[in-house]
């Protein structure tokens, strides 16, 4: 009978523990060792000067990911946060005892540090000729096979650390996410925006229409909500005289999980006094085009990236379409009088398009279902959808010419909303009316302190939210939001 993978893993675990015991018996405990590195892998390789072998000395460290022993000499590769670098071990350099330790007691997955000089092999690979090495962590469990050992999606998300070791694509995608966030910060700071932090625990769940997570504060003996948005806190800062503010923070919404939704996600919210929704159009276009140019860096030097689902090229350097929400709905339904129809007629119209309509839905919800299911997925190129119905956002200014709509836009790219923005409502009386209309009988959910702040005067402003996770889906071509989050929420492994 052949061994099962679990049997093999168990056997390797035992063998590796014995190797650790042998090292400790010889007075070499790897978990008490360390190494002072001088460079990461890519930085080290960049130091090599063509034709000058064994001139530059470096100390690098990382995890053993390939191991090729050839008698008295061996080639291995280690992995660090910049990638891989090849190492060359020779018995006549290390001495027979140390070379024996290297051959017999080291395994794939172990973490080592080496000091040596750079040279180029006959195949043209820049390599470290090892003068000395130190084992600084013994891997007691084997790594999964590169192509077959981590194919289960659940394991990828649950054991992300293994995914990052064996899957270069995942590692590159998640490193790119960090670069995206770093670029956003620099972009805004260069424009004199101030980064701030606002509370995660809130007395009132405001700033969005979403179901919150509820927790209890023992010392105060009151319930708190994990925030569903940062908007109302940030606009208080506009009142306080901070004219340009932003926050990149975690948001929590106790709702469904899907390819584009995670209960905990990252949101950029940015507010600029003396601006409006059109000012936000300029800001988001400049931000995204610089992201593509400076972080994604398309190989052809353009501002085009490939949309993973359709294969279509998204051109950030081309025309950014601007279209009114009502015009899109009229086109999708084929009904020029759609917004004058009764609820029953709208239900029938939506069902004719093959959509399910909940009898409890309001008329604007029926219309928005048509938008989200029949229109939004078709908008691959950057599109500003403007002047949405007033029922969709109680925090935006009503349009002066048509008070049934708002001075807002939703930026849709790749068939999904990337950034909503609006001219912020700063009239405290209108804001109170809109809050009350949205809250209905649940008036206790109104943030009265925010209304009090508005009564002290808030300057006119533009505000915008950008879903960082969705933006990273778009820029990296990921299939799911879980692929751009290091540790997505999962059901406990032992849950039934």
Short mmCIF file of C-alpha atoms in Angstrom, two decimals:
data_model
loop_
_atom_site.label_atom_id
_atom_site.label_comp_id
_atom_site.label_asym_id
_atom_site.label_seq_id
_atom_site.Cartn_x
_atom_site.Cartn_y
_atom_site.Cartn_z
CA UNK A 1 0.00 0.00 0.00
CA UNK A 2 1.38 3.45 -0.95
CA UNK A 3 1.60 6.24 1.59
CA UNK A 4 -1.11 8.89 1.59
CA UNK A 5 -0.06 12.59 1.54
CA UNK A 6 -0.92 12.86 5.24
CA UNK A 7 1.27 9.84 6.02
CA UNK A 8 4.16 11.35 4.07
CA UNK A 9 3.73 14.70 5.82
CA UNK A 10 3.69 12.96 9.21
CA UNK A 11 6.88 11.04 8.36
CA UNK A 12 8.66 14.20 7.22
CA UNK A 13 7.57 15.96 10.40
CA UNK A 14 9.21 13.23 12.46
CA UNK A 15 12.40 13.31 10.39
CA UNK A 16 12.68 17.09 10.68
CA UNK A 17 12.17 16.96 14.45
CA UNK A 18 15.01 14.46 14.66
CA UNK A 19 17.25 16.79 12.66
CA UNK A 20 16.41 19.59 15.09
CA UNK A 21 17.29 17.31 17.99
CA UNK A 22 20.61 16.46 16.33
CA UNK A 23 21.41 20.13 15.85
CA UNK A 24 20.63 20.93 19.46
CA UNK A 25 22.69 17.97 20.65
CA UNK A 26 25.60 19.46 18.71
CA UNK A 27 25.06 22.79 20.46
CA UNK A 28 23.41 24.50 17.47
CA UNK A 29 19.89 25.65 18.32
CA UNK A 30 18.59 27.47 15.21
CA UNK A 31 15.89 29.26 17.18
CA UNK A 32 18.54 31.06 19.22
CA UNK A 33 20.48 32.20 16.14
CA UNK A 34 20.12 35.32 14.01
CA UNK A 35 21.82 37.03 11.09
CA UNK A 36 22.47 40.68 10.26
CA UNK A 37 21.44 41.04 6.63
CA UNK A 38 22.84 43.77 4.39
CA UNK A 39 20.44 43.48 1.43
CA UNK A 40 17.25 41.93 0.14
CA UNK A 41 17.60 39.59 -2.82
CA UNK A 42 16.84 42.00 -5.68
CA UNK A 43 18.90 44.79 -4.10
CA UNK A 44 21.83 42.39 -3.74
CA UNK A 45 21.66 41.27 -7.37
CA UNK A 46 21.52 44.89 -8.50
CA UNK A 47 24.99 45.43 -6.99
CA UNK A 48 26.67 43.02 -9.39
CA UNK A 49 28.94 44.68 -11.96
CA UNK A 50 29.35 42.76 -15.21
CA UNK A 51 32.69 40.95 -15.39
CA UNK A 52 33.56 41.61 -11.74
CA UNK A 53 32.98 38.28 -10.02
CA UNK A 54 33.65 37.87 -6.29
CA UNK A 55 34.14 41.60 -5.71
CA UNK A 56 30.94 42.59 -3.92
CA UNK A 57 30.17 40.96 -0.55
CA UNK A 58 26.60 40.65 0.73
CA UNK A 59 24.67 39.03 3.56
CA UNK A 60 21.20 37.85 2.60
CA UNK A 61 18.62 35.64 4.26
CA UNK A 62 15.45 33.81 3.32
CA UNK A 63 13.59 30.54 3.07
CA UNK A 64 15.08 27.57 1.17
CA UNK A 65 12.78 26.92 -1.80
CA UNK A 66 15.02 24.87 -4.11
CA UNK A 67 17.78 22.46 -3.16
CA UNK A 68 20.17 20.86 -5.70
CA UNK A 69 23.12 18.92 -4.23
CA UNK A 70 25.97 17.90 -6.56
CA UNK A 71 28.62 16.11 -4.52
CA UNK A 72 31.06 18.68 -3.22
CA UNK A 73 29.02 21.64 -4.46
CA UNK A 74 25.36 22.63 -4.31
CA UNK A 75 23.03 25.26 -5.73
CA UNK A 76 20.04 26.39 -3.69
CA UNK A 77 17.63 29.31 -3.87
CA UNK A 78 16.16 31.30 -1.02
CA UNK A 79 13.04 33.47 -1.01
CA UNK A 80 12.62 36.83 0.72
CA UNK A 81 10.12 39.66 0.25
CA UNK A 82 11.77 40.81 -3.00
CA UNK A 83 11.94 37.37 -4.61
CA UNK A 84 14.56 34.66 -5.02
CA UNK A 85 18.33 34.64 -5.16
CA UNK A 86 20.60 31.69 -5.94
CA UNK A 87 23.31 30.54 -3.53
CA UNK A 88 26.36 28.38 -4.30
CA UNK A 89 27.78 26.16 -1.54
CA UNK A 90 31.17 24.42 -1.85
CA UNK A 91 32.68 21.91 0.54
CA UNK A 92 36.22 23.21 -0.04
CA UNK A 93 35.09 26.70 1.05
CA UNK A 94 32.85 25.79 4.00
CA UNK A 95 34.87 22.87 5.27
CA UNK A 96 33.73 19.29 5.47
CA UNK A 97 31.90 19.63 8.83
CA UNK A 98 29.80 22.69 7.91
CA UNK A 99 29.12 21.35 4.44
CA UNK A 100 27.94 18.12 6.05
CA UNK A 101 25.53 20.08 8.25
CA UNK A 102 24.25 21.86 5.17
CA UNK A 103 23.67 18.62 3.24
CA UNK A 104 22.28 16.44 6.01
CA UNK A 105 20.39 18.69 8.37
CA UNK A 106 18.87 21.38 6.16
CA UNK A 107 15.50 20.97 4.40
CA UNK A 108 13.29 22.88 2.01
CA UNK A 109 11.45 25.48 4.04
CA UNK A 110 14.30 26.17 6.47
CA UNK A 111 15.32 29.81 6.88
CA UNK A 112 19.03 30.58 6.53
CA UNK A 113 21.33 33.56 6.32
CA UNK A 114 24.51 33.55 4.22
CA UNK A 115 27.50 35.79 3.66
CA UNK A 116 29.39 35.61 0.39
CA UNK A 117 30.37 37.33 -2.84
CA UNK A 118 28.40 37.88 -6.02
CA UNK A 119 29.29 36.16 -9.27
CA UNK A 120 27.52 35.18 -12.48
CA UNK A 121 27.11 31.53 -13.47
CA UNK A 122 27.65 30.13 -16.97
CA UNK A 123 23.89 30.35 -17.48
CA UNK A 124 23.96 34.06 -16.64
CA UNK A 125 22.36 33.93 -13.18
CA UNK A 126 23.71 36.28 -10.51
CA UNK A 127 24.56 34.10 -7.51
CA UNK A 128 26.08 34.37 -4.03
CA UNK A 129 29.20 32.26 -3.53
CA UNK A 130 28.68 31.31 0.11
CA UNK A 131 31.54 31.82 2.57
CA UNK A 132 29.44 31.10 5.68
CA UNK A 133 25.84 30.30 6.56
CA UNK A 134 23.59 30.28 9.63
CA UNK A 135 20.40 28.30 10.13
CA UNK A 136 18.01 30.68 11.92
CA UNK A 137 14.73 28.73 11.77
CA UNK A 138 14.08 25.03 11.23
CA UNK A 139 10.86 24.26 9.33
CA UNK A 140 9.35 21.30 11.15
CA UNK A 141 6.66 20.79 8.53
CA UNK A 142 7.25 20.45 4.78
CA UNK A 143 6.09 23.03 2.27
CA UNK A 144 3.20 22.07 -0.02
CA UNK A 145 4.11 21.02 -3.53
CA UNK A 146 4.45 24.11 -5.70
CA UNK A 147 1.75 23.29 -8.22
CA UNK A 148 -0.38 20.64 -6.54
CA UNK A 149 -0.08 21.02 -2.79
CA UNK A 150 -2.06 24.23 -2.34
CA UNK A 151 -4.77 23.99 -4.96
CA UNK A 152 -7.73 24.09 -2.56
CA UNK A 153 -9.04 27.66 -2.40
CA UNK A 154 -10.09 27.31 1.24
CA UNK A 155 -6.56 26.31 2.23
CA UNK A 156 -5.10 29.21 0.24
CA UNK A 157 -7.11 31.71 2.29
CA UNK A 158 -6.85 29.87 5.60
CA UNK A 159 -3.08 29.32 5.35
CA UNK A 160 -2.12 32.45 3.46
CA UNK A 161 1.45 32.18 4.74
CA UNK A 162 1.90 28.99 2.70
CA UNK A 163 0.26 30.57 -0.33
CA UNK A 164 2.74 33.45 -0.14
CA UNK A 165 5.66 31.03 -0.04
CA UNK A 166 4.70 28.79 -2.96
CA UNK A 167 2.57 31.06 -5.15
CA UNK A 168 4.53 33.87 -6.77
CA UNK A 169 1.38 35.29 -8.36
CA UNK A 170 -0.36 35.69 -5.00
CA UNK A 171 2.74 37.22 -3.48
CA UNK A 172 3.09 39.72 -6.33
CA UNK A 173 -0.62 40.63 -6.19
CA UNK A 174 -0.59 41.30 -2.45
CA UNK A 175 2.68 43.23 -2.61
CA UNK A 176 1.11 45.34 -5.35
CA UNK A 177 -1.78 46.12 -3.02
CA UNK A 178 0.68 47.62 -0.52
CA UNK A 179 2.21 49.74 -3.28
CA UNK A 180 -1.25 50.96 -4.34
CA UNK A 181 -2.06 52.11 -0.79
CA UNK A 182 1.35 53.76 -0.44
CA UNK A 183 0.87 55.62 -3.74
CA UNK A 184 -2.58 56.86 -2.68
CA UNK A 185 -1.13 58.30 0.52
CA UNK A 186 1.68 60.11 -1.31
CA UNK A 187 -0.70 61.38 -3.99
CA UNK A 188 -3.04 62.95 -1.44
CA UNK A 189 -0.32 64.28 0.84
CA UNK A 190 1.30 66.00 -2.16
CA UNK A 191 -2.03 67.82 -2.59
CA UNK A 192 -2.05 68.95 1.06
CA UNK A 193 -4.58 66.43 2.32
CA UNK A 194 -4.15 65.45 5.97
CA UNK A 195 -4.39 61.78 6.93
CA UNK A 196 -6.44 61.23 10.09
CA UNK A 197 -7.79 58.36 12.18
CA UNK A 198 -11.37 58.18 13.40
CA UNK A 199 -13.02 55.75 15.85
CA UNK A 200 -13.90 52.20 14.86
CA UNK A 201 -16.41 51.97 17.73
CA UNK A 202 -19.41 54.24 17.21
CA UNK A 203 -22.52 55.09 19.24
CA UNK A 204 -24.53 55.44 16.03
CA UNK A 205 -24.05 53.43 12.83
CA UNK A 206 -24.12 56.26 10.31
CA UNK A 207 -22.68 57.36 6.99
CA UNK A 208 -24.12 54.49 4.94
CA UNK A 209 -27.12 52.21 4.65
CA UNK A 210 -25.74 48.94 5.99
CA UNK A 211 -26.25 46.45 8.80
CA UNK A 212 -23.62 46.97 11.50
CA UNK A 213 -21.79 44.58 13.79
CA UNK A 214 -22.75 45.18 17.43
CA UNK A 215 -20.42 44.85 20.39
CA UNK A 216 -20.62 45.73 24.10
CA UNK A 217 -18.34 48.01 26.11
CA UNK A 218 -18.17 46.49 29.60
CA UNK A 219 -16.75 49.50 31.45
CA UNK A 220 -19.35 51.90 30.06
CA UNK A 221 -22.05 49.20 29.95
CA UNK A 222 -23.28 50.34 26.54
CA UNK A 223 -23.49 48.79 23.10
CA UNK A 224 -21.29 50.09 20.32
CA UNK A 225 -21.29 49.54 16.57
CA UNK A 226 -18.26 48.76 14.43
CA UNK A 227 -18.25 51.61 11.95
CA UNK A 228 -19.94 51.16 8.59
CA UNK A 229 -18.35 54.34 7.19
CA UNK A 230 -15.99 57.13 8.25
CA UNK A 231 -17.93 59.90 6.54
CA UNK A 232 -19.67 61.62 9.44
CA UNK A 233 -16.51 61.83 11.54
CA UNK A 234 -14.44 63.19 8.66
CA UNK A 235 -17.00 65.87 7.87
CA UNK A 236 -16.90 66.98 11.50
CA UNK A 237 -13.24 67.75 10.79
CA UNK A 238 -14.29 70.02 7.91
CA UNK A 239 -16.37 71.89 10.48
CA UNK A 240 -13.29 72.06 12.71
CA UNK A 241 -11.18 73.71 10.01
CA UNK A 242 -9.32 70.76 8.49
CA UNK A 243 -10.05 71.63 4.86
CA UNK A 244 -8.57 68.53 3.19
CA UNK A 245 -8.72 65.23 5.04
CA UNK A 246 -8.60 61.55 4.22
CA UNK A 247 -8.63 58.23 6.00
CA UNK A 248 -7.72 54.77 4.77
CA UNK A 249 -9.53 52.58 7.26
CA UNK A 250 -11.25 49.31 7.95
CA UNK A 251 -15.02 49.26 7.50
CA UNK A 252 -17.36 46.58 8.88
CA UNK A 253 -20.74 45.62 7.42
CA UNK A 254 -22.62 42.60 8.70
CA UNK A 255 -23.86 41.54 5.29
CA UNK A 256 -23.31 38.92 2.62
CA UNK A 257 -20.06 37.47 1.30
CA UNK A 258 -19.46 37.32 -2.44
CA UNK A 259 -16.80 37.77 -5.10
CA UNK A 260 -16.90 41.52 -4.48
CA UNK A 261 -18.02 41.70 -0.84
CA UNK A 262 -16.23 40.91 2.41
CA UNK A 263 -17.69 41.83 5.83
CA UNK A 264 -14.47 43.66 6.69
CA UNK A 265 -12.91 45.79 3.97
CA UNK A 266 -10.70 48.83 3.42
CA UNK A 267 -12.10 52.17 2.31
CA UNK A 268 -10.45 55.43 1.36
CA UNK A 269 -12.65 58.41 2.18
CA UNK A 270 -11.49 61.87 1.17
CA UNK A 271 -13.09 65.29 1.73
CA UNK A 272 -12.08 68.62 0.26
CA UNK A 273 -13.55 71.94 1.36
CA UNK A 274 -14.52 74.44 -1.36
CA UNK A 275 -14.83 71.65 -3.90
CA UNK A 276 -17.78 69.60 -5.19
CA UNK A 277 -18.53 66.38 -7.04
CA UNK A 278 -16.88 67.72 -10.18
CA UNK A 279 -13.74 68.48 -8.24
CA UNK A 280 -13.81 64.86 -7.10
CA UNK A 281 -14.00 63.78 -10.76
CA UNK A 282 -10.70 65.49 -11.43
CA UNK A 283 -9.15 64.08 -8.25
CA UNK A 284 -10.09 60.44 -8.92
CA UNK A 285 -9.09 60.58 -12.57
CA UNK A 286 -5.67 61.99 -11.67
CA UNK A 287 -5.27 59.41 -8.90
CA UNK A 288 -6.11 56.39 -11.05
CA UNK A 289 -4.09 57.46 -14.07
CA UNK A 290 -1.00 57.98 -11.92
CA UNK A 291 -1.60 54.61 -10.24
CA UNK A 292 -1.64 52.85 -13.61
CA UNK A 293 1.36 54.82 -14.87
CA UNK A 294 3.59 54.66 -11.77
CA UNK A 295 2.54 51.46 -9.97
CA UNK A 296 1.03 49.08 -12.53
CA UNK A 297 3.37 50.30 -15.30
CA UNK A 298 1.95 48.61 -18.41
CA UNK A 299 4.76 47.09 -20.47
CA UNK A 300 3.84 49.05 -23.60
CA UNK A 301 4.06 52.38 -21.78
CA UNK A 302 0.35 53.08 -22.23
CA UNK A 303 -2.35 53.64 -19.63
CA UNK A 304 -4.17 50.44 -20.59
CA UNK A 305 -4.75 47.35 -18.48
CA UNK A 306 -6.56 44.15 -19.38
CA UNK A 307 -9.96 43.50 -17.85
CA UNK A 308 -9.67 39.93 -16.57
CA UNK A 309 -13.31 38.87 -17.06
CA UNK A 310 -13.94 40.19 -20.59
CA UNK A 311 -10.40 40.37 -21.96
CA UNK A 312 -11.15 43.95 -23.03
CA UNK A 313 -8.51 46.63 -22.56
CA UNK A 314 -9.43 49.37 -20.09
CA UNK A 315 -7.93 52.65 -21.26
CA UNK A 316 -7.32 55.06 -18.38
CA UNK A 317 -5.76 57.52 -20.80
CA UNK A 318 -8.79 57.70 -23.07
CA UNK A 319 -12.17 59.36 -22.74
CA UNK A 320 -13.91 58.95 -19.39
CA UNK A 321 -17.57 58.83 -20.30
CA UNK A 322 -20.06 60.91 -18.31
CA UNK A 323 -23.72 59.87 -18.44
CA UNK A 324 -26.80 60.54 -16.34
CA UNK A 325 -28.34 57.71 -14.34
CA UNK A 326 -31.79 58.43 -15.79
CA UNK A 327 -30.50 58.17 -19.35
CA UNK A 328 -28.99 54.74 -18.65
CA UNK A 329 -32.24 53.49 -17.12
CA UNK A 330 -34.29 54.81 -20.03
CA UNK A 331 -31.98 53.09 -22.49
CA UNK A 332 -31.99 49.78 -20.58
CA UNK A 333 -35.79 49.66 -20.19
CA UNK A 334 -36.62 51.13 -23.58
CA UNK A 335 -39.16 53.31 -21.77
CA UNK A 336 -38.76 57.08 -22.03
CA UNK A 337 -41.46 57.52 -19.36
CA UNK A 338 -40.00 55.03 -16.87
CA UNK A 339 -39.63 57.50 -14.01
CA UNK A 340 -43.26 58.55 -14.34
CA UNK A 341 -44.55 54.96 -14.17
CA UNK A 342 -46.41 53.49 -11.19
CA UNK A 343 -44.78 50.95 -8.93
CA UNK A 344 -46.80 48.17 -10.53
CA UNK A 345 -45.63 49.18 -13.99
CA UNK A 346 -42.02 49.27 -12.79
CA UNK A 347 -42.36 45.80 -11.27
CA UNK A 348 -43.69 44.51 -14.57
CA UNK A 349 -40.93 46.25 -16.49
CA UNK A 350 -38.21 44.80 -14.29
CA UNK A 351 -39.67 41.30 -14.52
CA UNK A 352 -39.82 41.65 -18.30
CA UNK A 353 -36.05 42.14 -18.15
CA UNK A 354 -35.75 38.85 -16.24
CA UNK A 355 -35.19 40.38 -12.82
CA UNK A 356 -36.66 39.32 -9.48
CA UNK A 357 -38.47 42.10 -7.62
CA UNK A 358 -39.21 41.88 -3.90
CA UNK A 359 -42.76 43.17 -3.24
CA UNK A 360 -41.42 45.14 -0.27
CA UNK A 361 -39.02 47.18 -2.39
CA UNK A 362 -39.52 50.89 -2.91
CA UNK A 363 -39.76 52.20 -6.46
CA UNK A 364 -36.18 53.52 -6.45
CA UNK A 365 -34.94 50.09 -5.32
CA UNK A 366 -36.64 48.45 -8.31
CA UNK A 367 -34.96 50.94 -10.61
CA UNK A 368 -31.60 50.45 -8.95
CA UNK A 369 -31.91 46.69 -9.38
CA UNK A 370 -32.10 47.27 -13.13
CA UNK A 371 -29.00 49.43 -12.93
CA UNK A 372 -26.97 46.97 -10.85
CA UNK A 373 -27.92 43.86 -12.84
CA UNK A 374 -28.39 45.09 -16.40
CA UNK A 375 -26.28 48.24 -16.73
CA UNK A 376 -23.32 48.30 -14.34
CA UNK A 377 -21.76 44.99 -15.51
CA UNK A 378 -21.58 46.35 -19.08
CA UNK A 379 -19.61 49.48 -18.15
CA UNK A 380 -16.02 48.33 -18.66
CA UNK A 381 -14.39 51.64 -19.61
CA UNK A 382 -14.20 54.42 -16.96
CA UNK A 383 -17.71 55.88 -16.69
CA UNK A 384 -19.04 58.61 -14.42
CA UNK A 385 -22.75 57.95 -13.75
CA UNK A 386 -24.17 61.23 -12.49
CA UNK A 387 -27.31 62.66 -10.90
CA UNK A 388 -28.62 59.62 -9.05
CA UNK A 389 -32.08 59.67 -7.40
CA UNK A 390 -32.17 61.54 -4.10
CA UNK A 391 -33.35 58.41 -2.22
CA UNK A 392 -30.00 56.71 -2.79
CA UNK A 393 -27.92 59.05 -0.62
CA UNK A 394 -29.18 61.35 2.14
CA UNK A 395 -25.77 63.03 2.60
CA UNK A 396 -25.43 64.68 -0.82
CA UNK A 397 -26.68 68.01 -2.11
CA UNK A 398 -29.85 68.10 -4.13
CA UNK A 399 -29.40 69.30 -7.69
CA UNK A 400 -30.50 72.94 -8.01
CA UNK A 401 -32.30 72.37 -11.32
CA UNK A 402 -33.87 68.99 -10.52
CA UNK A 403 -34.32 68.33 -6.78
CA UNK A 404 -35.34 64.73 -7.47
CA UNK A 405 -31.65 63.95 -8.14
CA UNK A 406 -28.35 64.58 -6.41
CA UNK A 407 -25.10 66.24 -7.41
CA UNK A 408 -23.20 62.96 -7.30
CA UNK A 409 -21.38 60.45 -9.43
CA UNK A 410 -20.57 56.78 -9.25
CA UNK A 411 -17.38 55.89 -11.08
CA UNK A 412 -17.77 52.46 -12.64
CA UNK A 413 -14.83 50.63 -14.22
CA UNK A 414 -14.58 46.99 -15.18
CA UNK A 415 -18.29 46.47 -14.58
CA UNK A 416 -18.23 47.49 -10.91
CA UNK A 417 -18.49 50.61 -8.81
CA UNK A 418 -15.06 51.85 -7.80
CA UNK A 419 -15.71 55.31 -6.36
CA UNK A 420 -18.90 57.17 -5.41
CA UNK A 421 -18.61 60.89 -4.77
CA UNK A 422 -20.84 63.89 -4.16
CA UNK A 423 -21.21 67.52 -3.39
CA UNK A 424 -21.65 67.28 0.36
CA UNK A 425 -24.85 68.48 1.99
CA UNK A 426 -23.92 71.28 4.38
CA UNK A 427 -27.37 72.75 5.08
CA UNK A 428 -28.23 71.41 8.57
CA UNK A 429 -31.99 71.76 8.06
CA UNK A 430 -32.03 69.91 4.74
CA UNK A 431 -29.68 67.30 6.18
CA UNK A 432 -32.04 66.70 9.12
CA UNK A 433 -35.00 66.29 6.77
CA UNK A 434 -33.12 63.77 4.63
CA UNK A 435 -31.97 61.81 7.68
CA UNK A 436 -35.51 61.67 9.03
CA UNK A 437 -36.90 60.54 5.68
CA UNK A 438 -34.33 57.74 5.48
CA UNK A 439 -34.69 56.64 9.12
CA UNK A 440 -38.50 56.45 9.04
CA UNK A 441 -39.71 55.21 12.40
CA UNK A 442 -36.16 54.46 13.61
CA UNK A 443 -35.36 58.06 14.53
CA UNK A 444 -32.94 56.90 17.25
CA UNK A 445 -30.47 55.96 14.50
CA UNK A 446 -30.00 59.59 13.47
CA UNK A 447 -26.60 61.04 14.37
CA UNK A 448 -27.78 64.17 16.18
CA UNK A 449 -24.26 65.19 17.14
CA UNK A 450 -23.37 65.40 13.44
CA UNK A 451 -26.38 67.63 12.85
CA UNK A 452 -25.23 69.81 15.77
CA UNK A 453 -21.82 70.07 14.12
CA UNK A 454 -23.42 71.20 10.85
CA UNK A 455 -25.25 73.95 12.69
CA UNK A 456 -21.84 75.43 13.53
CA UNK A 457 -21.16 75.74 9.82
CA UNK A 458 -19.47 73.35 7.38
CA UNK A 459 -17.88 74.75 4.23
CA UNK A 460 -19.08 73.53 0.84
CA UNK A 461 -17.14 70.39 0.00
CA UNK A 462 -16.68 67.45 -2.27
CA UNK A 463 -16.35 63.98 -0.79
CA UNK A 464 -15.48 60.60 -2.21
CA UNK A 465 -15.07 56.98 -1.18
CA UNK A 466 -12.82 54.46 -2.92
CA UNK A 467 -13.03 50.76 -2.12
CA UNK A 468 -9.37 49.74 -1.90
CA UNK A 469 -10.15 46.03 -2.26
CA UNK A 470 -12.26 46.54 -5.38
CA UNK A 471 -9.64 48.86 -6.82
CA UNK A 472 -7.04 46.14 -6.32
CA UNK A 473 -9.31 43.56 -7.99
CA UNK A 474 -9.46 45.87 -10.99
CA UNK A 475 -5.75 46.67 -11.13
CA UNK A 476 -4.45 43.14 -10.52
CA UNK A 477 -7.00 41.13 -12.48
CA UNK A 478 -7.93 39.09 -9.39
CA UNK A 479 -10.99 36.86 -9.55
CA UNK A 480 -12.27 37.58 -6.04
CA UNK A 481 -11.98 40.11 -3.25
CA UNK A 482 -10.45 37.32 -1.16
CA UNK A 483 -7.49 37.26 -3.54
CA UNK A 484 -6.52 40.84 -2.65
CA UNK A 485 -7.05 40.56 1.13
CA UNK A 486 -4.26 38.92 3.10
CA UNK A 487 -6.56 37.25 5.62
CA UNK A 488 -10.22 37.20 4.49
CA UNK A 489 -12.95 36.16 6.92
CA UNK A 490 -13.68 32.43 6.86
CA UNK A 491 -15.90 30.09 8.76
CA UNK A 492 -13.84 28.41 11.53
CA UNK A 493 -12.19 25.23 10.26
CA UNK A 494 -13.99 23.10 12.86
CA UNK A 495 -17.42 24.72 12.31
CA UNK A 496 -20.19 22.49 11.00
#
